[in-house]
PDB file of C-alpha atoms in Angstrom:
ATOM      1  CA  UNK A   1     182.643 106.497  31.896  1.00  0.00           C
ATOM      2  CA  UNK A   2     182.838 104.303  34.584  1.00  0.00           C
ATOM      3  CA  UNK A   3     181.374 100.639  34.455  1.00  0.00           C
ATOM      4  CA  UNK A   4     178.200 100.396  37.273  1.00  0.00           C
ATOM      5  CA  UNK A   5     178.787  98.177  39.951  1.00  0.00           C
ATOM      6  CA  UNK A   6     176.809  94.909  40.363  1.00  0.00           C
ATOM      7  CA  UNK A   7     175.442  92.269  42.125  1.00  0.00           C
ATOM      8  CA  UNK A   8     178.126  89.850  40.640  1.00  0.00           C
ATOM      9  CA  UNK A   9     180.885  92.074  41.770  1.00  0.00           C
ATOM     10  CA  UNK A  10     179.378  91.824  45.670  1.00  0.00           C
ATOM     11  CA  UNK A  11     178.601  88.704  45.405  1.00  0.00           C
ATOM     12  CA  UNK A  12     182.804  88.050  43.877  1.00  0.00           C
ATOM     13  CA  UNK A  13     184.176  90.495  46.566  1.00  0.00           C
ATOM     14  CA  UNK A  14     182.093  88.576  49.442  1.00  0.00           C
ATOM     15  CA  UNK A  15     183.124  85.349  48.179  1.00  0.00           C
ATOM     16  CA  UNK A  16     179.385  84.122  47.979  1.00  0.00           C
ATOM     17  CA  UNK A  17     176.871  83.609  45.313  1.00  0.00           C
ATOM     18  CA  UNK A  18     174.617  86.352  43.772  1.00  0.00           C
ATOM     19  CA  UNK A  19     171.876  84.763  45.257  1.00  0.00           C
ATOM     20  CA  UNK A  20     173.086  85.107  48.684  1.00  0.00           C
ATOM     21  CA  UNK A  21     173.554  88.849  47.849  1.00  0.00           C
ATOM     22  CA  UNK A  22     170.102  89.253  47.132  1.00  0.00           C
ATOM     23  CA  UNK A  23     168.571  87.422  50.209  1.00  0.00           C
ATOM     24  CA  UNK A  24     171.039  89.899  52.078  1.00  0.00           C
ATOM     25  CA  UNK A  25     169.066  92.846  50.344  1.00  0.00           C
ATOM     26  CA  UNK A  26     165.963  91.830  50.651  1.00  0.00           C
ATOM     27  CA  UNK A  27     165.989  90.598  53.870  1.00  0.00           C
ATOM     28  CA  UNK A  28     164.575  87.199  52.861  1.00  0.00           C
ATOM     29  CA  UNK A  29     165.631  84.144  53.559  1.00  0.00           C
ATOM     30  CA  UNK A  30     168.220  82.655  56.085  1.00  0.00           C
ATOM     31  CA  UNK A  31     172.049  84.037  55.644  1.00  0.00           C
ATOM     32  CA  UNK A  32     174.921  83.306  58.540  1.00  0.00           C
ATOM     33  CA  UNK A  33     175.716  86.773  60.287  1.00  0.00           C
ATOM     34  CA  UNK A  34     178.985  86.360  59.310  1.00  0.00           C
ATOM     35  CA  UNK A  35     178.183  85.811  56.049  1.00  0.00           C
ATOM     36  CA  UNK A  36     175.928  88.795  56.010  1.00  0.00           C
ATOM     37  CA  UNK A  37     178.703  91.088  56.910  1.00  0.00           C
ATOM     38  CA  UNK A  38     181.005  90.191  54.430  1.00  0.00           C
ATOM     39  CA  UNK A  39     177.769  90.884  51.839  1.00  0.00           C
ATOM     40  CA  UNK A  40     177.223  94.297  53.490  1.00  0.00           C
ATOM     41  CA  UNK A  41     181.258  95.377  54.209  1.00  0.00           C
ATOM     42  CA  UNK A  42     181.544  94.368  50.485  1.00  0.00           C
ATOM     43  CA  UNK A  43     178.355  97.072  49.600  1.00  0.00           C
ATOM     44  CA  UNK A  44     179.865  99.652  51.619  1.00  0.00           C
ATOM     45  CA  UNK A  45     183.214  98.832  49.980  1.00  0.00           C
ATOM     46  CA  UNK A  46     181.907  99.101  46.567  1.00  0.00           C
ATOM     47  CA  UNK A  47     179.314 102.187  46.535  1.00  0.00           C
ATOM     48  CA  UNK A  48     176.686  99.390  45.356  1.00  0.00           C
ATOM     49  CA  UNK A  49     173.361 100.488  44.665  1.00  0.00           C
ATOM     50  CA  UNK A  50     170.145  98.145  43.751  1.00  0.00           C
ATOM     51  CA  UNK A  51     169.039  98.773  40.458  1.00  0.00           C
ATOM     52  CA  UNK A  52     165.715 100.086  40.507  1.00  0.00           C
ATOM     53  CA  UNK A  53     164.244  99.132  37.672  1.00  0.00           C
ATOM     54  CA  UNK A  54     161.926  96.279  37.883  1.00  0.00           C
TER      55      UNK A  54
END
């Protein structure tokens, strides 16, 4: 069984924080564009998928 991918690995693949990930996701919050690419080419990259459990 493969291991679920998570916000740690974005955030380690993007070279940024987890926090930065999740102001990416939710749209809150200031991020760079460039930095916001490299969050989002590292999603797409991964097959990363927000848990949705609360």
């Amino acid at each position: 069984m493969e291991r679920r991918v998570v916000m740690a690995d974005v955030a380690k693949l993007a070279k940024v924080s987890s926090q930065t990930v999740s102001r990416v996701l939710s749209g809150k919050g200031t991020v760079r564009p460039e930095t916001e690419r490299r969050v989002r080419n590292a999603i797409e990259y991964l097959g990363y998928q927000p848990s949705i459990a609360g």
